[in-house]
Amino acid sequence: MNTEKDFSPLTPSIVRALNDKLYEKRKVAALEIEKLVREFVAQNNSTQIKHVIQTLAMEFALSQHPHSRKGGLIGLAACSIALGKDSGLYLKELIEPVLTCFNDSDSRLRYYACEALYNIVKVARGAVVPHFNVLFDGLSKLAADPDPNVKSGSELLDRLLKDIVTESNKFDLVAFVPLLRERIYSNNQYARQFIISWILVLESVPGINLLDYLPEILDGLFQILGDGSKEIRKTCEVVLGEFLKEIKKTPSSVKFAEMANILVIHCQGSDESKLTNDLIQLTAMSWMREFIQLAGRVVLPYSSGILTAVLPCLSFDDRKKSTKEAANACNHSLMKLVTPEDDVEEAGVGSEPPQQDDTPSRTQDTLDNSLNASQDSVGFSNISFFTPASPDRAQVTLDLDGIVQVLDRHLHDPATGMMTRITVLKWLYHLYIKTPRKMFRHTDSLFPMLLKTLSDESDEVILKDLEVLAEIASSPAGQTDAPGSCDISDSKSELQVRGSTKSVQLSGFGSKGADCSPSTPSMNSYFYKFMINLLKRFSMERKLLEMRGTFIIRQLCLLLNAENIFHSMADILLKEEDLKFASIMVQTLNTILLTSAELFQLRNQLKDLHTQESCALFCCLYRSWCHNPVATVSLCFLTQNYKHAYDLIQKFGDLEVTVDFLMEVDKLVQLIECPIFTYLRLQLLDVENNPYLIKALYGLLMLLPQSQAFMMLSHRLRCVPNPELMRAAPQKKPADSSKPAPVHIDYGELLQHFDRVQNKHLEVRHQRAGRAEHPDRKLVL
């Protein structure tokens, strides 16, 4: 530095000492400067004071020579000490050159700059608050300084500044938040520690309401929560905990809508550090749980995003038990928010939503775009601590399309866990109950996947799936004038049975069948389509029919009208071209009809054919049951048509008796010994009025080889009293007079129908046998 230059009012000796490499000499110069400035203060000579500060800043602190910079720093600190309470008038000139030295490459110089600023701030105290942003910016850099001495000095300065801010009532939070929002995304551990400590301090100051600006920094706080340092994570947990306490105290002032998407993002796990990711996910899920409970319907526009985050967590194992429990609570609370009012079409909804607390945080623009959450306007719910105006209720719009999309995606994903699938189905059921009109817009797209879910490995999933399908099939909102809209595109032609809105006209009953529609006031047009596609699925997946067919049909009989189910399935099977499947399906339905407790009332209805409805049902079932001769006989036994049963057994001699056929007869004999047929066994006591019953049983006995079933039936028949009375009764007392045959059932026509169906089965078997005997000759060498 040029010592000849004029640095007045600084004396040449002061200038030389400031430029000296020895700290002691620079310190002597600082004392001289302090004395000089005090004289100017006493003279109220502000011009000379400014000149001294400017000289120290420009010629020394910002000099290229390191010793000069050190001298300038200690000189500026001396000026501040001399100015005392008046230093606030010159803070900008004092602080700026010192902060510039924070970026110096020399660690010793950075330390001296920190020391100088400490002395300046210590003297100025509250006067430095207007300059807080530049001080915070400088300190945030020193917090990550590699030199331990510099870091130690910055910590002293940091504590002093925190004390001053805590005492001050002039802190400009609005100006500070943008800087905080920028710095909070630092990846440096020390910088993060510095940031989080300041947030904790500001949160504790009564006059500073940082909660209003929480949407600006919440994402950054969750980023810090994933830090590798346990200490930083712990501090961040404390900060988030304090914010959550304050949210619970004053929920009416919280901007829930602006933070909903932030929580949704962090509720979804990533593949980074498992430990920290689990902590972030658990904390975000806990916040989400509180938000849903506090904000109520305000979060409904974000429900699809919330479900995206919550649903996968429901399948967590015990290692993430806390997160799973929090997700479960979120799910239940969110489900409760959906009410029938969400099914009401309101004029103007979606045209121009009112704006209330719906402007996303500037830092969240890119984050929000990645979510399936609605950005529609929101209002406050009717929770006790809110006082909403009634128009606000209309502003909250359930994101039903988004919810259904999320639920459908989870159903399609084979990796979705069992508990998640169950919850998805619970949601669909809940939505069909609460918002049926809107939900039926999505039924055509959901229907194929719901049918496919019947093949799930879990019984619980299938039960919930059946509940949804049953609600679709029985809801009044499901009436539609578009027949076949739910039919799967590749369904077989034999299953394409037309259905109308009110009823389905079934063919094949003859003129006396009248209206044999399976649809009743409790069913809708989707019911028949459901039956068609269910049978198609059984046809394509024989394993499903074998393993779960009985289970599925029995559950449907509990959920829906059993008569409708059997009536409609019988009509569909009547047109089935795959005769083998038709026979297997009839056998399954017949077993369910005869053995299931759920069908007790239906069996009682069929026992006595004294009403037009019961006769129509019998005729409908009979025509399809003809696909399986033994099932047809058992149906006649059930309906007490013993003469017709005997006529059918007489025709068994013309049928192809196979091992499978004999096994079915064997099962029928065992069924006769079950409680279901107690009434039939008791009727054996009345030989005079039930001769055809005994003849039919003897017919079955003659069909059987001498097996265990043969011995069982033979023993039963030996118990019949007065065997000679087995001959037909005199004409004066018609046979089976205890149950007169209804005149409106044409048993001759039914017998002819049985012959036609069995002839078809015989033709098909012969065709199969012919193909087996004459394989493709191209394969013969």
Short mmCIF file of N, CA, C and O in Angstrom, two decimals, residues 234-337:
data_model
loop_
_atom_site.label_atom_id
_atom_site.label_comp_id
_atom_site.label_asym_id
_atom_site.label_seq_id
_atom_site.Cartn_x
_atom_site.Cartn_y
_atom_site.Cartn_z
N LYS A 234 -32.95 -34.85 14.84
CA LYS A 234 -33.63 -34.66 16.12
C LYS A 234 -34.12 -33.23 16.27
O LYS A 234 -35.27 -32.98 16.68
N THR A 235 -33.26 -32.25 15.92
CA THR A 235 -33.66 -30.84 15.99
C THR A 235 -34.83 -30.56 15.04
O THR A 235 -35.77 -29.84 15.39
N CYS A 236 -34.75 -31.15 13.85
CA CYS A 236 -35.82 -30.93 12.87
C CYS A 236 -37.13 -31.53 13.37
O CYS A 236 -38.21 -30.95 13.18
N GLU A 237 -37.07 -32.69 14.00
CA GLU A 237 -38.27 -33.29 14.59
C GLU A 237 -38.89 -32.37 15.64
O GLU A 237 -40.12 -32.22 15.71
N VAL A 238 -38.03 -31.74 16.43
CA VAL A 238 -38.52 -30.81 17.46
C VAL A 238 -39.23 -29.63 16.80
O VAL A 238 -40.31 -29.21 17.22
N VAL A 239 -38.61 -29.08 15.75
CA VAL A 239 -39.20 -27.94 15.04
C VAL A 239 -40.56 -28.31 14.46
O VAL A 239 -41.55 -27.58 14.63
N LEU A 240 -40.62 -29.46 13.77
CA LEU A 240 -41.89 -29.89 13.18
C LEU A 240 -42.93 -30.15 14.27
O LEU A 240 -44.12 -29.86 14.09
N GLY A 241 -42.48 -30.70 15.39
CA GLY A 241 -43.39 -30.94 16.50
C GLY A 241 -43.98 -29.66 17.05
O GLY A 241 -45.17 -29.58 17.38
N GLU A 242 -43.15 -28.60 17.14
CA GLU A 242 -43.62 -27.30 17.63
C GLU A 242 -44.64 -26.70 16.66
O GLU A 242 -45.66 -26.15 17.08
N PHE A 243 -44.36 -26.82 15.39
CA PHE A 243 -45.31 -26.31 14.39
C PHE A 243 -46.65 -27.05 14.50
O PHE A 243 -47.72 -26.44 14.42
N LEU A 244 -46.59 -28.37 14.66
CA LEU A 244 -47.81 -29.16 14.73
C LEU A 244 -48.63 -28.80 15.97
O LEU A 244 -49.86 -28.73 15.91
N LYS A 245 -47.95 -28.54 17.08
CA LYS A 245 -48.66 -28.10 18.29
C LYS A 245 -49.39 -26.79 18.04
O LYS A 245 -50.54 -26.61 18.44
N GLU A 246 -48.71 -25.87 17.36
CA GLU A 246 -49.33 -24.58 17.08
C GLU A 246 -50.50 -24.72 16.11
O GLU A 246 -51.50 -24.02 16.23
N ILE A 247 -50.37 -25.64 15.14
CA ILE A 247 -51.47 -25.89 14.20
C ILE A 247 -52.70 -26.38 14.94
O ILE A 247 -53.83 -25.97 14.66
N LYS A 248 -52.49 -27.28 15.90
CA LYS A 248 -53.62 -27.81 16.67
C LYS A 248 -54.28 -26.73 17.52
O LYS A 248 -55.50 -26.77 17.74
N LYS A 249 -53.48 -25.76 17.98
CA LYS A 249 -54.03 -24.69 18.82
C LYS A 249 -54.86 -23.71 18.01
O LYS A 249 -55.90 -23.23 18.45
N THR A 250 -54.38 -23.37 16.81
CA THR A 250 -55.07 -22.35 15.99
C THR A 250 -55.32 -22.89 14.58
O THR A 250 -54.76 -22.38 13.61
N PRO A 251 -56.15 -23.92 14.43
CA PRO A 251 -56.36 -24.51 13.10
C PRO A 251 -57.04 -23.57 12.11
O PRO A 251 -56.87 -23.71 10.90
N SER A 252 -57.81 -22.60 12.61
CA SER A 252 -58.54 -21.72 11.70
C SER A 252 -57.62 -20.81 10.90
O SER A 252 -58.00 -20.30 9.85
N SER A 253 -56.38 -20.61 11.38
CA SER A 253 -55.45 -19.72 10.67
C SER A 253 -54.43 -20.49 9.84
O SER A 253 -53.51 -19.89 9.28
N VAL A 254 -54.59 -21.79 9.75
CA VAL A 254 -53.62 -22.63 9.05
C VAL A 254 -54.01 -22.78 7.58
O VAL A 254 -55.17 -22.98 7.26
N LYS A 255 -53.01 -22.68 6.72
CA LYS A 255 -53.24 -22.82 5.28
C LYS A 255 -53.09 -24.30 4.89
O LYS A 255 -52.11 -24.71 4.28
N PHE A 256 -54.10 -25.07 5.27
CA PHE A 256 -54.04 -26.51 5.03
C PHE A 256 -53.89 -26.84 3.55
O PHE A 256 -53.11 -27.72 3.16
N ALA A 257 -54.66 -26.15 2.73
CA ALA A 257 -54.68 -26.48 1.29
C ALA A 257 -53.32 -26.32 0.65
O ALA A 257 -52.92 -27.12 -0.21
N GLU A 258 -52.55 -25.29 1.08
CA GLU A 258 -51.25 -25.04 0.46
C GLU A 258 -50.22 -26.07 0.87
O GLU A 258 -49.19 -26.23 0.20
N MET A 259 -50.46 -26.77 1.97
CA MET A 259 -49.47 -27.75 2.44
C MET A 259 -49.86 -29.18 2.13
O MET A 259 -49.07 -30.10 2.34
N ALA A 260 -51.07 -29.40 1.63
CA ALA A 260 -51.56 -30.76 1.41
C ALA A 260 -50.66 -31.53 0.43
O ALA A 260 -50.26 -32.67 0.69
N ASN A 261 -50.33 -30.90 -0.69
CA ASN A 261 -49.51 -31.59 -1.69
C ASN A 261 -48.10 -31.86 -1.21
O ASN A 261 -47.48 -32.86 -1.59
N ILE A 262 -47.58 -30.95 -0.37
CA ILE A 262 -46.24 -31.17 0.19
C ILE A 262 -46.22 -32.44 1.02
O ILE A 262 -45.31 -33.27 0.92
N LEU A 263 -47.25 -32.62 1.84
CA LEU A 263 -47.33 -33.82 2.66
C LEU A 263 -47.53 -35.06 1.80
O LEU A 263 -46.96 -36.12 2.09
N VAL A 264 -48.33 -34.93 0.75
CA VAL A 264 -48.57 -36.07 -0.13
C VAL A 264 -47.24 -36.57 -0.72
O VAL A 264 -46.98 -37.78 -0.79
N ILE A 265 -46.40 -35.62 -1.13
CA ILE A 265 -45.11 -35.99 -1.72
C ILE A 265 -44.25 -36.76 -0.72
O ILE A 265 -43.67 -37.80 -1.04
N HIS A 266 -44.19 -36.26 0.49
CA HIS A 266 -43.28 -36.87 1.48
C HIS A 266 -43.89 -38.09 2.15
O HIS A 266 -43.17 -38.84 2.82
N CYS A 267 -45.19 -38.28 2.00
CA CYS A 267 -45.80 -39.52 2.49
C CYS A 267 -45.44 -40.71 1.62
O CYS A 267 -45.57 -41.86 2.03
N GLN A 268 -44.99 -40.43 0.41
CA GLN A 268 -44.61 -41.50 -0.51
C GLN A 268 -43.13 -41.78 -0.36
O GLN A 268 -42.31 -40.89 -0.48
N GLY A 269 -42.81 -43.03 -0.08
CA GLY A 269 -41.41 -43.40 0.17
C GLY A 269 -40.59 -43.35 -1.09
O GLY A 269 -41.09 -43.45 -2.20
N SER A 270 -39.29 -43.18 -0.92
CA SER A 270 -38.35 -43.23 -2.05
C SER A 270 -37.31 -44.30 -1.76
O SER A 270 -37.34 -44.95 -0.72
N ASP A 271 -36.38 -44.48 -2.67
CA ASP A 271 -35.39 -45.55 -2.52
C ASP A 271 -34.08 -45.03 -1.95
O ASP A 271 -33.04 -45.67 -2.09
N GLU A 272 -34.11 -43.88 -1.31
CA GLU A 272 -32.89 -43.34 -0.73
C GLU A 272 -32.60 -44.05 0.60
O GLU A 272 -32.98 -45.19 0.80
N SER A 273 -31.91 -43.37 1.50
CA SER A 273 -31.58 -43.96 2.79
C SER A 273 -32.84 -44.45 3.49
O SER A 273 -33.76 -43.68 3.74
N LYS A 274 -32.90 -45.75 3.76
CA LYS A 274 -34.12 -46.35 4.30
C LYS A 274 -34.49 -45.76 5.65
O LYS A 274 -35.65 -45.47 5.91
N LEU A 275 -33.48 -45.56 6.51
CA LEU A 275 -33.75 -45.07 7.86
C LEU A 275 -34.38 -43.69 7.83
O LEU A 275 -35.43 -43.45 8.41
N THR A 276 -33.71 -42.75 7.10
CA THR A 276 -34.23 -41.38 7.05
C THR A 276 -35.53 -41.31 6.27
O THR A 276 -36.42 -40.54 6.60
N ASN A 277 -35.64 -42.14 5.20
CA ASN A 277 -36.87 -42.13 4.42
C ASN A 277 -38.06 -42.59 5.26
O ASN A 277 -39.15 -42.03 5.18
N ASP A 278 -37.86 -43.60 6.09
CA ASP A 278 -38.93 -44.07 6.97
C ASP A 278 -39.36 -42.97 7.94
O ASP A 278 -40.55 -42.82 8.23
N LEU A 279 -38.39 -42.21 8.45
CA LEU A 279 -38.70 -41.12 9.38
C LEU A 279 -39.51 -40.03 8.69
O LEU A 279 -40.50 -39.53 9.24
N ILE A 280 -39.10 -39.67 7.48
CA ILE A 280 -39.83 -38.65 6.70
C ILE A 280 -41.26 -39.13 6.45
O ILE A 280 -42.23 -38.39 6.63
N GLN A 281 -41.39 -40.38 6.02
CA GLN A 281 -42.70 -40.91 5.68
C GLN A 281 -43.62 -40.96 6.90
O GLN A 281 -44.79 -40.58 6.82
N LEU A 282 -43.07 -41.41 8.03
CA LEU A 282 -43.87 -41.49 9.26
C LEU A 282 -44.30 -40.10 9.71
O LEU A 282 -45.47 -39.88 10.07
N THR A 283 -43.37 -39.14 9.68
CA THR A 283 -43.70 -37.78 10.10
C THR A 283 -44.75 -37.15 9.19
O THR A 283 -45.72 -36.55 9.66
N ALA A 284 -44.54 -37.30 7.88
CA ALA A 284 -45.50 -36.73 6.92
C ALA A 284 -46.87 -37.38 7.07
O ALA A 284 -47.90 -36.69 7.00
N MET A 285 -46.90 -38.69 7.32
CA MET A 285 -48.17 -39.38 7.48
C MET A 285 -48.87 -38.93 8.76
O MET A 285 -50.11 -38.79 8.80
N SER A 286 -48.09 -38.70 9.82
CA SER A 286 -48.67 -38.21 11.07
C SER A 286 -49.26 -36.82 10.88
O SER A 286 -50.34 -36.51 11.40
N TRP A 287 -48.56 -35.98 10.14
CA TRP A 287 -49.08 -34.65 9.82
C TRP A 287 -50.36 -34.76 9.00
O TRP A 287 -51.33 -34.03 9.23
N MET A 288 -50.34 -35.65 8.03
CA MET A 288 -51.51 -35.82 7.17
C MET A 288 -52.72 -36.25 7.99
O MET A 288 -53.85 -35.77 7.78
N ARG A 289 -52.49 -37.14 8.94
CA ARG A 289 -53.58 -37.59 9.81
C ARG A 289 -54.18 -36.41 10.57
O ARG A 289 -55.41 -36.26 10.64
N GLU A 290 -53.32 -35.55 11.12
CA GLU A 290 -53.81 -34.38 11.86
C GLU A 290 -54.51 -33.40 10.93
O GLU A 290 -55.53 -32.81 11.28
N PHE A 291 -53.96 -33.22 9.72
CA PHE A 291 -54.56 -32.28 8.77
C PHE A 291 -55.98 -32.70 8.41
O PHE A 291 -56.89 -31.87 8.36
N ILE A 292 -56.16 -34.00 8.13
CA ILE A 292 -57.49 -34.47 7.73
C ILE A 292 -58.48 -34.28 8.87
O ILE A 292 -59.63 -33.86 8.65
N GLN A 293 -58.04 -34.56 10.09
CA GLN A 293 -58.93 -34.42 11.24
C GLN A 293 -59.24 -32.96 11.54
O GLN A 293 -60.35 -32.62 11.95
N LEU A 294 -58.25 -32.07 11.34
CA LEU A 294 -58.44 -30.65 11.66
C LEU A 294 -59.14 -29.89 10.54
O LEU A 294 -60.03 -29.08 10.77
N ALA A 295 -58.70 -30.15 9.31
CA ALA A 295 -59.21 -29.36 8.17
C ALA A 295 -60.51 -29.91 7.62
O ALA A 295 -61.27 -29.19 6.97
N GLY A 296 -60.78 -31.18 7.85
CA GLY A 296 -62.03 -31.76 7.36
C GLY A 296 -62.11 -31.73 5.84
O GLY A 296 -61.18 -32.11 5.13
N ARG A 297 -63.21 -31.25 5.32
CA ARG A 297 -63.49 -31.32 3.89
C ARG A 297 -62.59 -30.41 3.06
O ARG A 297 -62.60 -30.50 1.83
N VAL A 298 -61.81 -29.58 3.71
CA VAL A 298 -60.86 -28.74 2.97
C VAL A 298 -59.90 -29.60 2.16
O VAL A 298 -59.45 -29.20 1.07
N VAL A 299 -59.57 -30.80 2.65
CA VAL A 299 -58.59 -31.64 1.96
C VAL A 299 -59.21 -32.51 0.87
O VAL A 299 -58.48 -33.21 0.17
N LEU A 300 -60.52 -32.47 0.70
CA LEU A 300 -61.16 -33.34 -0.28
C LEU A 300 -60.64 -33.15 -1.71
O LEU A 300 -60.49 -34.13 -2.44
N PRO A 301 -60.36 -31.91 -2.15
CA PRO A 301 -59.81 -31.78 -3.51
C PRO A 301 -58.46 -32.48 -3.69
O PRO A 301 -58.04 -32.72 -4.81
N TYR A 302 -57.79 -32.80 -2.60
CA TYR A 302 -56.48 -33.44 -2.67
C TYR A 302 -56.56 -34.92 -2.33
O TYR A 302 -55.55 -35.57 -2.10
N SER A 303 -57.78 -35.45 -2.29
CA SER A 303 -57.99 -36.82 -1.81
C SER A 303 -57.31 -37.86 -2.70
O SER A 303 -56.83 -38.88 -2.19
N SER A 304 -57.25 -37.64 -4.00
CA SER A 304 -56.60 -38.63 -4.86
C SER A 304 -55.12 -38.72 -4.56
O SER A 304 -54.54 -39.81 -4.52
N GLY A 305 -54.48 -37.56 -4.35
CA GLY A 305 -53.07 -37.56 -3.99
C GLY A 305 -52.84 -38.20 -2.64
O GLY A 305 -51.86 -38.94 -2.44
N ILE A 306 -53.73 -37.91 -1.69
CA ILE A 306 -53.60 -38.50 -0.35
C ILE A 306 -53.71 -40.02 -0.43
O ILE A 306 -52.91 -40.74 0.18
N LEU A 307 -54.67 -40.50 -1.20
CA LEU A 307 -54.82 -41.95 -1.33
C LEU A 307 -53.62 -42.58 -2.03
O LEU A 307 -53.23 -43.70 -1.70
N THR A 308 -53.05 -41.88 -2.99
CA THR A 308 -51.85 -42.38 -3.65
C THR A 308 -50.74 -42.64 -2.64
O THR A 308 -49.99 -43.62 -2.75
N ALA A 309 -50.65 -41.76 -1.65
CA ALA A 309 -49.62 -41.90 -0.63
C ALA A 309 -50.01 -42.91 0.44
O ALA A 309 -49.17 -43.68 0.93
N VAL A 310 -51.28 -42.93 0.82
CA VAL A 310 -51.73 -43.71 1.97
C VAL A 310 -51.88 -45.20 1.64
O VAL A 310 -51.46 -46.06 2.42
N LEU A 311 -52.47 -45.51 0.49
CA LEU A 311 -52.83 -46.90 0.20
C LEU A 311 -51.65 -47.89 0.26
O LEU A 311 -51.78 -48.96 0.88
N PRO A 312 -50.49 -47.58 -0.34
CA PRO A 312 -49.39 -48.56 -0.25
C PRO A 312 -48.93 -48.81 1.18
O PRO A 312 -48.48 -49.92 1.50
N CYS A 313 -49.06 -47.81 2.06
CA CYS A 313 -48.59 -47.96 3.44
C CYS A 313 -49.44 -48.95 4.24
O CYS A 313 -48.99 -49.46 5.27
N LEU A 314 -50.65 -49.21 3.77
CA LEU A 314 -51.54 -50.09 4.52
C LEU A 314 -51.09 -51.55 4.45
O LEU A 314 -51.57 -52.38 5.23
N SER A 315 -50.19 -51.86 3.53
CA SER A 315 -49.69 -53.23 3.41
C SER A 315 -48.31 -53.40 4.04
O SER A 315 -47.65 -54.42 3.85
N PHE A 316 -47.85 -52.39 4.79
CA PHE A 316 -46.56 -52.49 5.47
C PHE A 316 -46.60 -53.58 6.53
O PHE A 316 -47.65 -53.86 7.12
N ASP A 317 -45.43 -54.17 6.80
CA ASP A 317 -45.35 -55.16 7.86
C ASP A 317 -45.07 -54.46 9.19
O ASP A 317 -45.08 -53.24 9.29
N ASP A 318 -44.81 -55.26 10.23
CA ASP A 318 -44.65 -54.70 11.58
C ASP A 318 -43.41 -53.84 11.72
O ASP A 318 -43.29 -53.10 12.70
N ARG A 319 -42.49 -53.92 10.78
CA ARG A 319 -41.30 -53.06 10.86
C ARG A 319 -41.67 -51.60 10.66
O ARG A 319 -40.95 -50.71 11.10
N LYS A 320 -42.76 -51.37 9.99
CA LYS A 320 -43.25 -49.99 9.80
C LYS A 320 -44.65 -49.86 10.40
O LYS A 320 -45.54 -49.26 9.81
N LYS A 321 -44.81 -50.43 11.57
CA LYS A 321 -46.12 -50.47 12.20
C LYS A 321 -46.69 -49.08 12.45
O LYS A 321 -47.88 -48.81 12.23
N SER A 322 -45.84 -48.14 12.89
CA SER A 322 -46.31 -46.79 13.21
C SER A 322 -46.82 -46.08 11.97
O SER A 322 -47.87 -45.43 11.99
N THR A 323 -46.06 -46.21 10.88
CA THR A 323 -46.49 -45.59 9.62
C THR A 323 -47.79 -46.22 9.13
O THR A 323 -48.69 -45.51 8.65
N LYS A 324 -47.91 -47.52 9.26
CA LYS A 324 -49.13 -48.22 8.84
C LYS A 324 -50.33 -47.75 9.64
O LYS A 324 -51.41 -47.50 9.09
N GLU A 325 -50.14 -47.60 10.96
CA GLU A 325 -51.25 -47.14 11.82
C GLU A 325 -51.66 -45.72 11.47
O GLU A 325 -52.86 -45.39 11.44
N ALA A 326 -50.66 -44.85 11.21
CA ALA A 326 -50.98 -43.47 10.83
C ALA A 326 -51.71 -43.43 9.49
O ALA A 326 -52.67 -42.67 9.31
N ALA A 327 -51.27 -44.27 8.55
CA ALA A 327 -51.93 -44.33 7.24
C ALA A 327 -53.35 -44.84 7.37
O ALA A 327 -54.27 -44.36 6.70
N ASN A 328 -53.54 -45.81 8.26
CA ASN A 328 -54.88 -46.35 8.50
C ASN A 328 -55.81 -45.28 9.05
O ASN A 328 -56.97 -45.17 8.64
N ALA A 329 -55.28 -44.48 9.99
CA ALA A 329 -56.08 -43.39 10.56
C ALA A 329 -56.42 -42.36 9.49
O ALA A 329 -57.55 -41.84 9.44
N CYS A 330 -55.45 -42.04 8.63
CA CYS A 330 -55.70 -41.10 7.52
C CYS A 330 -56.82 -41.63 6.63
O CYS A 330 -57.72 -40.89 6.23
N ASN A 331 -56.72 -42.91 6.30
CA ASN A 331 -57.71 -43.51 5.41
C ASN A 331 -59.11 -43.45 6.00
O ASN A 331 -60.06 -43.06 5.31
N HIS A 332 -59.25 -43.82 7.26
CA HIS A 332 -60.58 -43.80 7.90
C HIS A 332 -61.14 -42.38 7.98
O HIS A 332 -62.32 -42.16 7.71
N SER A 333 -60.27 -41.43 8.35
CA SER A 333 -60.74 -40.04 8.47
C SER A 333 -61.16 -39.48 7.12
O SER A 333 -62.17 -38.78 7.02
N LEU A 334 -60.37 -39.80 6.08
CA LEU A 334 -60.70 -39.29 4.75
C LEU A 334 -61.99 -39.91 4.24
O LEU A 334 -62.82 -39.22 3.63
N MET A 335 -62.18 -41.18 4.52
CA MET A 335 -63.40 -41.86 4.06
C MET A 335 -64.64 -41.25 4.69
O MET A 335 -65.69 -41.11 4.04
N LYS A 336 -64.53 -40.85 5.96
CA LYS A 336 -65.67 -40.26 6.66
C LYS A 336 -66.06 -38.91 6.07
O LYS A 336 -67.20 -38.46 6.24
N LEU A 337 -65.13 -38.26 5.38
CA LEU A 337 -65.42 -36.93 4.83
C LEU A 337 -66.33 -37.00 3.60
O LEU A 337 -66.94 -36.00 3.22
#
